[in-house]
mmCIF file of C-alpha atoms in Angstrom:
data_model
loop_
_atom_site.group_PDB
_atom_site.id
_atom_site.type_symbol
_atom_site.label_atom_id
_atom_site.label_comp_id
_atom_site.label_asym_id
_atom_site.label_seq_id
_atom_site.Cartn_x
_atom_site.Cartn_y
_atom_site.Cartn_z
ATOM 1 C CA MET X 1 7.662 0.976 23.113
ATOM 2 C CA GLY X 2 9.799 2.513 20.584
ATOM 3 C CA PHE X 3 9.654 -0.862 18.578
ATOM 4 C CA ALA X 4 6.300 -0.771 18.451
ATOM 5 C CA LEU X 5 5.953 3.093 17.437
ATOM 6 C CA THR X 6 8.484 2.002 14.535
ATOM 7 C CA LEU X 7 6.639 -0.789 13.716
ATOM 8 C CA VAL X 8 3.204 1.427 13.146
ATOM 9 C CA GLY X 9 4.910 4.051 11.653
ATOM 10 C CA PHE X 10 6.755 2.196 9.100
ATOM 11 C CA GLN X 11 3.230 0.364 8.462
ATOM 12 C CA LYS X 12 1.321 3.047 7.267
ATOM 13 C CA LEU X 13 4.727 4.900 5.400
ATOM 14 C CA ILE X 14 4.841 1.947 3.177
ATOM 15 C CA GLU X 15 0.839 1.685 2.095
ATOM 16 C CA PRO X 16 -1.101 4.669 0.653
ATOM 17 C CA TYR X 17 -1.321 6.735 2.683
ATOM 18 C CA GLN X 18 -4.729 7.308 1.307
ATOM 19 C CA ASN X 19 -5.821 4.736 3.650
ATOM 20 C CA PHE X 20 -4.680 6.531 6.520
ATOM 21 C CA LEU X 21 -6.246 9.699 5.337
ATOM 22 C CA TYR X 22 -9.999 7.720 5.613
ATOM 23 C CA ALA X 23 -9.153 6.506 9.467
ATOM 24 C CA VAL X 24 -7.634 10.623 9.936
ATOM 25 C CA GLN X 25 -11.186 11.460 8.069
ATOM 26 C CA SER X 26 -13.085 9.069 10.274
ATOM 27 C CA TYR X 27 -12.321 11.331 13.444
ATOM 28 C CA GLU X 28 -14.297 13.967 12.169
ATOM 29 C CA LEU X 29 -12.217 16.898 13.738
ATOM 30 C CA PHE X 30 -9.673 18.064 10.799
ATOM 31 C CA GLY X 31 -10.139 19.731 7.929
ATOM 32 C CA PRO X 32 -9.199 18.753 4.875
ATOM 33 C CA SER X 33 -6.165 20.722 4.117
ATOM 34 C CA LEU X 34 -4.919 19.377 7.886
ATOM 35 C CA GLU X 35 -6.422 15.620 7.375
ATOM 36 C CA GLN X 36 -4.036 15.604 4.651
ATOM 37 C CA VAL X 37 -0.532 17.224 6.573
ATOM 38 C CA ILE X 38 -1.935 14.355 9.399
ATOM 39 C CA ALA X 39 -2.381 11.579 7.022
ATOM 40 C CA ARG X 40 1.169 12.417 5.798
ATOM 41 C CA VAL X 41 3.307 13.337 8.130
ATOM 42 C CA MET X 42 2.572 11.307 11.684
ATOM 43 C CA PRO X 43 3.688 7.917 10.249
ATOM 44 C CA TRP X 44 6.894 9.511 10.020
ATOM 45 C CA CYS X 45 6.525 11.121 13.405
ATOM 46 C CA GLU X 46 6.227 7.921 14.713
ATOM 47 C CA VAL X 47 9.149 6.351 12.861
ATOM 48 C CA PHE X 48 11.090 8.825 14.147
ATOM 49 C CA LEU X 49 10.319 8.915 17.533
ATOM 50 C CA GLY X 50 10.516 4.709 17.929
ATOM 51 C CA VAL X 51 13.741 4.887 16.134
ATOM 52 C CA PHE X 52 15.216 6.994 18.818
ATOM 53 C CA LEU X 53 13.734 5.893 21.374
ATOM 54 C CA VAL X 54 14.933 1.962 20.658
ATOM 55 C CA LEU X 55 18.494 4.259 20.544
ATOM 56 C CA GLY X 56 18.081 6.366 23.647
ATOM 57 C CA LEU X 57 19.154 9.507 21.150
ATOM 58 C CA TRP X 58 17.961 12.697 22.459
ATOM 59 C CA LEU X 59 15.793 10.662 25.150
ATOM 60 C CA ASN X 60 14.992 13.834 27.112
ATOM 61 C CA TRP X 61 12.755 15.658 24.151
ATOM 62 C CA ILE X 62 11.936 12.159 22.052
ATOM 63 C CA LEU X 63 9.557 11.297 25.861
ATOM 64 C CA ARG X 64 8.321 14.928 26.517
ATOM 65 C CA ALA X 65 6.690 14.452 21.853
ATOM 66 C CA TYR X 66 6.093 11.256 23.065
ATOM 67 C CA VAL X 67 3.882 12.254 26.309
ATOM 68 C CA VAL X 68 2.723 14.794 23.913
ATOM 69 C CA LEU X 69 1.963 12.392 20.407
ATOM 70 C CA PHE X 70 0.297 9.858 23.292
ATOM 71 C CA ALA X 71 -1.778 13.051 25.434
ATOM 72 C CA THR X 72 -2.875 14.005 21.431
ATOM 73 C CA PHE X 73 -4.067 10.467 20.928
ATOM 74 C CA VAL X 74 -6.189 10.472 24.187
ATOM 75 C CA ILE X 75 -8.168 13.586 23.605
ATOM 76 C CA VAL X 76 -8.557 12.384 20.027
ATOM 77 C CA VAL X 77 -10.104 9.410 21.098
ATOM 78 C CA SER X 78 -12.273 10.125 24.487
ATOM 79 C CA GLN X 79 -13.350 12.914 22.058
ATOM 80 C CA ALA X 80 -14.104 9.738 19.341
ATOM 81 C CA MET X 81 -16.751 8.121 21.984
ATOM 82 C CA LEU X 82 -18.183 10.616 23.639
ATOM 83 C CA ARG X 83 -19.602 11.735 20.141
ATOM 84 C CA GLY X 84 -20.881 8.521 18.711
ATOM 85 C CA LEU X 85 -18.322 7.938 16.009
ATOM 86 C CA PRO X 86 -18.505 5.114 14.063
ATOM 87 C CA ILE X 87 -15.203 4.037 14.312
ATOM 88 C CA GLU X 88 -14.657 -0.167 14.143
ATOM 89 C CA ASN X 89 -10.822 0.183 13.764
ATOM 90 C CA CYS X 90 -8.834 3.352 15.520
ATOM 91 C CA GLY X 91 -6.808 3.433 12.341
ATOM 92 C CA CYS X 92 -3.849 3.639 14.705
ATOM 93 C CA PHE X 93 -1.475 0.451 13.742
ATOM 94 C CA GLY X 94 -2.577 1.175 9.387
ATOM 95 C CA GLU X 95 -4.500 -1.777 7.999
ATOM 96 C CA SER X 96 -2.950 -4.685 10.034
ATOM 97 C CA LEU X 97 -3.846 -4.738 13.130
ATOM 98 C CA SER X 98 -7.891 -3.738 14.355
ATOM 99 C CA PHE X 99 -8.584 -2.345 17.805
ATOM 100 C CA SER X 100 -11.985 -0.908 18.494
ATOM 101 C CA LEU X 101 -11.853 2.397 20.476
ATOM 102 C CA PRO X 102 -12.094 1.632 24.325
ATOM 103 C CA THR X 103 -8.935 -0.604 24.158
ATOM 104 C CA MET X 104 -6.892 1.486 21.991
ATOM 105 C CA LEU X 105 -8.101 3.941 25.120
ATOM 106 C CA ILE X 106 -6.381 2.293 27.476
ATOM 107 C CA ALA X 107 -3.753 1.085 25.294
ATOM 108 C CA ASP X 108 -3.005 5.100 24.655
ATOM 109 C CA CYS X 109 -3.438 5.913 28.748
ATOM 110 C CA LEU X 110 -0.774 3.237 29.701
ATOM 111 C CA LEU X 111 1.574 4.308 27.433
ATOM 112 C CA LEU X 112 1.296 7.754 28.544
ATOM 113 C CA VAL X 113 1.714 6.363 32.578
ATOM 114 C CA VAL X 114 4.921 3.957 31.199
ATOM 115 C CA ALA X 115 6.473 7.371 29.437
ATOM 116 C CA VAL X 116 5.990 10.059 32.110
ATOM 117 C CA ILE X 117 7.447 7.911 34.728
ATOM 118 C CA LEU X 118 10.121 7.100 31.913
ATOM 119 C CA LEU X 119 10.493 10.870 32.152
ATOM 120 C CA TYR X 120 10.540 11.210 35.573
ATOM 121 C CA ARG X 121 13.028 9.022 35.836
ATOM 122 C CA ILE X 122 15.222 9.805 32.740
ATOM 123 C CA HIS X 123 19.054 9.164 34.711
ATOM 124 C CA GLN X 124 17.607 4.874 35.063
ATOM 125 C CA THR X 125 16.107 5.396 31.269
ATOM 126 C CA ARG X 126 19.031 6.776 29.943
ATOM 127 C CA VAL X 127 21.381 3.700 31.286
ATOM 128 C CA TYR X 128 21.516 1.489 28.216
ATOM 129 C CA SER X 129 21.340 4.619 25.692
ATOM 130 C CA LEU X 130 23.007 6.244 23.713
ATOM 131 C CA ASP X 131 22.789 10.106 25.052
ATOM 132 C CA LYS X 132 24.687 8.275 27.575
ATOM 133 C CA TYR X 133 27.812 6.675 25.339
ATOM 134 C CA PHE X 134 27.602 10.446 24.166
ATOM 135 C CA LEU X 135 27.851 11.922 27.616
ATOM 136 C CA GLU X 136 30.534 9.689 28.961
ATOM 137 C CA LYS X 137 32.406 10.658 25.399
ATOM 138 C CA MET F 1 34.549 2.821 17.062
ATOM 139 C CA PRO F 2 35.385 5.646 15.215
ATOM 140 C CA LYS F 3 34.745 9.022 17.031
ATOM 141 C CA ILE F 4 31.359 10.781 16.198
ATOM 142 C CA SER F 5 29.662 13.595 17.377
ATOM 143 C CA LYS F 6 26.150 13.318 18.936
ATOM 144 C CA LYS F 7 24.826 15.234 15.825
ATOM 145 C CA PHE F 8 26.272 13.825 13.240
ATOM 146 C CA ALA F 9 24.852 9.865 14.507
ATOM 147 C CA THR F 10 21.194 12.385 14.330
ATOM 148 C CA LEU F 11 21.288 13.067 11.262
ATOM 149 C CA LEU F 12 22.658 9.728 10.530
ATOM 150 C CA VAL F 13 19.559 7.699 11.441
ATOM 151 C CA ILE F 14 17.088 10.003 9.907
ATOM 152 C CA VAL F 15 18.792 9.828 6.767
ATOM 153 C CA ILE F 16 18.918 5.538 7.481
ATOM 154 C CA CYS F 17 15.438 6.234 8.081
ATOM 155 C CA VAL F 18 14.443 7.807 4.635
ATOM 156 C CA PHE F 19 16.457 5.765 2.563
ATOM 157 C CA VAL F 20 14.835 2.508 4.573
ATOM 158 C CA ILE F 21 11.279 3.227 4.263
ATOM 159 C CA GLY F 22 12.147 5.212 0.982
ATOM 160 C CA GLY F 23 13.772 1.925 -1.238
ATOM 161 C CA VAL F 24 10.860 0.202 0.355
ATOM 162 C CA LYS F 25 8.292 2.608 -0.976
ATOM 163 C CA LEU F 26 9.710 2.400 -4.284
ATOM 164 C CA PHE F 27 10.192 -1.191 -4.222
ATOM 165 C CA PHE F 28 6.698 -2.004 -3.084
ATOM 166 C CA GLN F 29 5.373 0.789 -5.778
ATOM 167 C CA VAL F 30 6.911 -0.555 -8.753
ATOM 168 C CA PHE F 31 4.254 -3.883 -8.684
ATOM 169 C CA ARG F 32 1.558 -0.799 -7.765
ATOM 170 C CA LEU F 33 0.305 0.534 -11.205
ATOM 171 C CA GLY F 34 -3.855 0.893 -10.714
ATOM 172 C CA PRO F 35 -6.697 -1.028 -11.752
ATOM 173 C CA ASP F 36 -6.176 -3.116 -15.390
ATOM 174 C CA ASP F 37 -8.717 -4.832 -17.089
ATOM 175 C CA THR F 38 -12.689 -3.033 -16.783
ATOM 176 C CA ILE F 39 -15.563 -5.799 -16.430
ATOM 177 C CA ALA F 40 -18.058 -4.712 -19.193
ATOM 178 C CA ALA F 41 -20.764 -6.315 -17.185
ATOM 179 C CA ARG F 42 -20.214 -4.079 -14.370
ATOM 180 C CA ALA F 43 -19.222 -1.056 -15.844
ATOM 181 C CA LYS F 44 -21.548 1.781 -16.562
ATOM 182 C CA GLY F 45 -21.695 5.794 -18.379
ATOM 183 C CA ASN F 46 -19.636 6.790 -21.565
ATOM 184 C CA PRO F 47 -16.653 5.405 -21.567
ATOM 185 C CA GLU F 48 -14.762 8.423 -23.565
ATOM 186 C CA GLY F 49 -15.965 10.411 -20.533
ATOM 187 C CA ALA F 50 -13.397 12.935 -18.298
ATOM 188 C CA ILE F 51 -13.892 10.925 -15.451
ATOM 189 C CA ARG F 52 -12.690 6.951 -15.541
ATOM 190 C CA ILE F 53 -13.721 5.606 -12.040
ATOM 191 C CA THR F 54 -13.116 2.545 -10.766
ATOM 192 C CA GLU F 55 -14.983 1.469 -7.623
ATOM 193 C CA TYR F 56 -13.922 -1.352 -5.112
ATOM 194 C CA VAL F 57 -16.817 -2.346 -3.027
ATOM 195 C CA ASP F 58 -18.228 -4.772 0.179
ATOM 196 C CA PHE F 59 -21.753 -4.726 -0.611
ATOM 197 C CA GLN F 60 -21.956 -5.393 3.429
ATOM 198 C CA CYS F 61 -20.175 -2.503 4.435
ATOM 199 C CA ARG F 62 -21.791 0.526 4.987
ATOM 200 C CA ASN F 63 -19.882 3.324 3.991
ATOM 201 C CA CYS F 64 -19.794 1.514 0.805
ATOM 202 C CA ALA F 65 -23.897 1.145 -0.002
ATOM 203 C CA ARG F 66 -23.053 5.843 0.995
ATOM 204 C CA GLY F 67 -20.633 6.444 -1.939
ATOM 205 C CA ALA F 68 -23.191 4.107 -4.156
ATOM 206 C CA ARG F 69 -25.785 6.088 -3.399
ATOM 207 C CA TYR F 70 -23.696 9.883 -3.660
ATOM 208 C CA LEU F 71 -22.229 7.950 -6.998
ATOM 209 C CA SER F 72 -25.643 8.065 -8.743
ATOM 210 C CA ARG F 73 -26.773 11.039 -7.842
ATOM 211 C CA PHE F 74 -23.231 12.494 -9.390
ATOM 212 C CA MET F 75 -23.125 10.239 -12.611
ATOM 213 C CA ASN F 76 -27.036 11.613 -12.711
ATOM 214 C CA ASP F 77 -25.768 14.782 -13.280
ATOM 215 C CA HIS F 78 -23.084 14.552 -15.316
ATOM 216 C CA PRO F 79 -24.165 11.956 -17.258
ATOM 217 C CA ASP F 80 -21.895 12.417 -20.154
ATOM 218 C CA GLN F 81 -18.807 13.108 -18.342
ATOM 219 C CA VAL F 82 -18.323 9.844 -16.124
ATOM 220 C CA TYR F 83 -17.619 5.873 -16.935
ATOM 221 C CA LEU F 84 -17.826 4.141 -13.133
ATOM 222 C CA GLU F 85 -16.349 0.779 -12.962
ATOM 223 C CA LEU F 86 -17.481 -1.759 -10.164
ATOM 224 C CA LYS F 87 -14.541 -4.427 -8.200
ATOM 225 C CA PHE F 88 -15.353 -6.659 -5.596
ATOM 226 C CA PHE F 89 -13.368 -6.382 -3.052
ATOM 227 C CA SER F 90 -15.913 -8.885 0.022
ATOM 228 C CA THR F 91 -14.086 -8.819 3.006
ATOM 229 C CA SER F 92 -15.142 -11.220 6.250
ATOM 230 C CA GLY F 93 -18.863 -9.821 7.079
ATOM 231 C CA ARG F 94 -20.998 -12.767 6.727
ATOM 232 C CA HIS F 95 -22.779 -11.661 3.452
ATOM 233 C CA SER F 96 -19.861 -10.282 1.162
ATOM 234 C CA LEU F 97 -18.908 -12.486 -0.313
ATOM 235 C CA LEU F 98 -22.949 -14.110 -1.245
ATOM 236 C CA SER F 99 -23.745 -10.756 -2.091
ATOM 237 C CA ALA F 100 -21.567 -10.134 -4.536
ATOM 238 C CA ARG F 101 -21.696 -13.242 -6.151
ATOM 239 C CA PHE F 102 -25.114 -12.720 -6.579
ATOM 240 C CA ALA F 103 -24.380 -9.130 -8.114
ATOM 241 C CA GLU F 104 -21.978 -11.052 -10.541
ATOM 242 C CA CYS F 105 -24.382 -13.723 -11.757
ATOM 243 C CA ALA F 106 -26.980 -10.774 -12.122
ATOM 244 C CA ALA F 107 -23.786 -9.226 -13.709
ATOM 245 C CA ARG F 108 -23.872 -12.912 -16.720
ATOM 246 C CA GLN F 109 -27.520 -11.677 -17.271
ATOM 247 C CA GLY F 110 -26.895 -8.423 -17.952
ATOM 248 C CA LYS F 111 -28.843 -7.085 -15.079
ATOM 249 C CA PHE F 112 -25.820 -5.615 -12.405
ATOM 250 C CA TRP F 113 -26.565 -2.474 -12.253
ATOM 251 C CA PRO F 114 -30.186 -2.847 -11.547
ATOM 252 C CA PHE F 115 -28.908 -5.817 -8.986
ATOM 253 C CA HIS F 116 -26.643 -3.210 -7.187
ATOM 254 C CA ASP F 117 -29.131 -0.328 -6.750
ATOM 255 C CA LEU F 118 -31.146 -3.132 -5.368
ATOM 256 C CA LEU F 119 -28.530 -4.232 -3.240
ATOM 257 C CA VAL F 120 -27.346 -1.184 -2.049
ATOM 258 C CA GLN F 121 -31.520 0.389 -1.060
ATOM 259 C CA ARG F 122 -32.149 -2.471 1.109
ATOM 260 C CA GLN F 123 -28.664 -3.599 2.555
ATOM 261 C CA HIS F 124 -29.765 -2.353 6.466
ATOM 262 C CA ARG F 125 -32.483 -5.247 6.206
ATOM 263 C CA TRP F 126 -30.572 -8.064 4.112
ATOM 264 C CA LYS F 127 -27.374 -7.336 6.460
ATOM 265 C CA GLN F 128 -29.392 -7.924 9.400
ATOM 266 C CA PHE F 129 -29.769 -11.946 8.871
ATOM 267 C CA SER F 130 -28.923 -14.526 9.606
ATOM 268 C CA ASP F 131 -29.401 -15.962 6.502
ATOM 269 C CA ALA F 132 -29.445 -13.309 3.504
ATOM 270 C CA HIS F 133 -29.765 -16.011 0.455
ATOM 271 C CA PRO F 134 -33.938 -15.596 0.494
ATOM 272 C CA ALA F 135 -33.104 -11.775 0.368
ATOM 273 C CA PHE F 136 -31.236 -12.091 -2.415
ATOM 274 C CA GLU F 137 -33.423 -14.091 -4.364
ATOM 275 C CA GLN F 138 -35.997 -11.711 -3.837
ATOM 276 C CA MET F 139 -34.139 -9.086 -5.429
ATOM 277 C CA ALA F 140 -33.131 -11.221 -7.952
ATOM 278 C CA LYS F 141 -36.898 -11.578 -8.734
ATOM 279 C CA ASP F 142 -37.194 -7.936 -8.452
ATOM 280 C CA VAL F 143 -35.295 -7.202 -11.421
ATOM 281 C CA ASP F 144 -36.366 -10.215 -13.446
ATOM 282 C CA LEU F 145 -33.564 -12.148 -13.223
ATOM 283 C CA ASP F 146 -33.700 -15.794 -14.575
ATOM 284 C CA LEU F 147 -33.596 -17.825 -11.381
ATOM 285 C CA SER F 148 -32.457 -21.554 -13.214
ATOM 286 C CA ARG F 149 -29.834 -19.782 -14.520
ATOM 287 C CA LEU F 150 -29.055 -18.263 -10.848
ATOM 288 C CA GLU F 151 -29.230 -21.321 -9.267
ATOM 289 C CA LYS F 152 -26.276 -22.729 -11.987
ATOM 290 C CA CYS F 153 -24.392 -19.832 -12.006
ATOM 291 C CA LEU F 154 -24.888 -19.912 -7.872
ATOM 292 C CA GLU F 155 -23.180 -23.242 -8.079
ATOM 293 C CA ASP F 156 -20.323 -22.045 -10.204
ATOM 294 C CA LYS F 157 -17.125 -22.038 -8.370
ATOM 295 C CA SER F 158 -14.784 -20.458 -11.090
ATOM 296 C CA ILE F 159 -17.661 -17.249 -10.078
ATOM 297 C CA ALA F 160 -16.439 -16.991 -6.407
ATOM 298 C CA LYS F 161 -12.755 -17.571 -7.272
ATOM 299 C CA LEU F 162 -13.092 -14.265 -9.834
ATOM 300 C CA ILE F 163 -14.467 -12.915 -6.812
ATOM 301 C CA LEU F 164 -11.557 -13.634 -4.660
ATOM 302 C CA LYS F 165 -8.996 -12.720 -7.640
ATOM 303 C CA GLU F 166 -10.148 -9.294 -7.816
ATOM 304 C CA LYS F 167 -9.756 -9.446 -4.176
ATOM 305 C CA THR F 168 -6.041 -10.484 -4.115
ATOM 306 C CA ASP F 169 -5.077 -7.818 -7.022
ATOM 307 C CA ALA F 170 -6.785 -4.910 -5.404
ATOM 308 C CA LYS F 171 -4.629 -5.870 -2.422
ATOM 309 C CA SER F 172 -1.791 -6.003 -4.742
ATOM 310 C CA LEU F 173 -2.929 -2.102 -6.052
ATOM 311 C CA GLY F 174 -2.486 -1.185 -1.552
ATOM 312 C CA ILE F 175 -6.328 -1.574 -0.744
ATOM 313 C CA LYS F 176 -7.120 -2.442 2.846
ATOM 314 C CA ARG F 177 -10.588 -0.911 3.249
ATOM 315 C CA THR F 178 -13.644 -0.475 1.436
ATOM 316 C CA PRO F 179 -14.991 1.620 -0.263
ATOM 317 C CA THR F 180 -12.096 2.377 -2.000
ATOM 318 C CA TYR F 181 -11.755 4.496 -5.644
ATOM 319 C CA PHE F 182 -9.075 5.077 -8.068
ATOM 320 C CA VAL F 183 -10.337 8.083 -9.964
ATOM 321 C CA ASN F 184 -8.604 8.349 -13.304
ATOM 322 C CA GLY F 185 -5.696 6.723 -12.189
ATOM 323 C CA LYS F 186 -6.220 8.263 -8.088
ATOM 324 C CA MET F 187 -6.630 6.119 -5.693
ATOM 325 C CA VAL F 188 -9.374 7.631 -3.180
ATOM 326 C CA VAL F 189 -10.727 6.070 0.535
ATOM 327 C CA GLY F 190 -13.460 6.408 1.178
ATOM 328 C CA LEU F 191 -16.515 9.110 0.317
ATOM 329 C CA LYS F 192 -14.731 11.995 2.109
ATOM 330 C CA SER F 193 -11.962 11.672 -0.346
ATOM 331 C CA LEU F 194 -14.050 10.395 -3.692
ATOM 332 C CA LYS F 195 -16.186 13.487 -2.853
ATOM 333 C CA GLN F 196 -13.583 16.661 -2.698
ATOM 334 C CA GLU F 197 -11.623 14.278 -5.398
ATOM 335 C CA LEU F 198 -14.911 14.971 -7.474
ATOM 336 C CA GLN F 199 -15.308 18.628 -6.469
ATOM 337 C CA GLN F 200 -11.860 19.385 -8.291
ATOM 338 C CA TYR F 201 -13.446 18.199 -11.242
ATOM 339 C CA PHE F 202 -16.804 19.866 -11.076
ATOM 340 C CA GLY F 203 -16.176 22.529 -8.701
ATOM 341 C CA GLY F 204 -18.132 23.046 -4.867
ATOM 342 C CA SER F 205 -21.171 21.468 -5.544
ATOM 343 C CA ASP F 206 -22.147 18.627 -2.707
ATOM 344 C CA HIS F 207 -23.893 16.190 -4.111
#
């Protein structure tokens, strides 16, 4: 999950941000200024969340943020589907991979469930984490 | 292993991420300068105008047609202030390459824009066809293209090469989808961003 999120964010960051801005705009949910902020900030959030998740650093907080992020994705994608917006590519993976909204909704729901389970079993999640290393130090 | 605190490790991770991403981004930006050469037959407006727009389109893309209609109205309202040039970014749509080849051949007969306008106007019809060749031929007749020259041009392999080269060049600029525009060198993707960008020059009128 961490690697995937890191790669997704990295992919968006090395491309011109306008490509992701277009994806954000297609959801027709935010004002122009907020769309700009989301297009610039979201990829950084994805990278940091992903890297911290891989390393197991601040896991408790990172997993909470992860749950919030994916719950937001589920809401955003669901409303786009309900409104019948003509979105062919969800924009979630930059421009490299293209998924339809229903596919992405299922993936987001699954990842959300996994994140909730990891959070619920935080002691087991921490087994190979930097958090554990710092706790034992 | 040297003893470091959790906060220091956190800071270290953030700094490394920023440097790696910043470095890679900088590396790619060095090669992304912006559109260079202009193809006169696919340009219109005032070359000395305040706004220079380079448009990357796929004629089969619905948003490209919407963008083209918007730009047409915008240029009518600001005839002396805009210079527009068009470049091909044919995607994998079944008529993308063929429509671009017809358009380039029309350009070589000096009738690119009339042909372009018909392509845009009738897009909703021809994009449904399994074979759009007859529809493009009809448009060629409607704009009075020399059909024998057109046939020869369509057979010319250099046309397809030119179209694919423009796409390759566009990709090196970071273009991944259509319509993408460069407004005075600034990249904008999609009609909404284009409107916002142009409103900065001419105020709030929404065409």
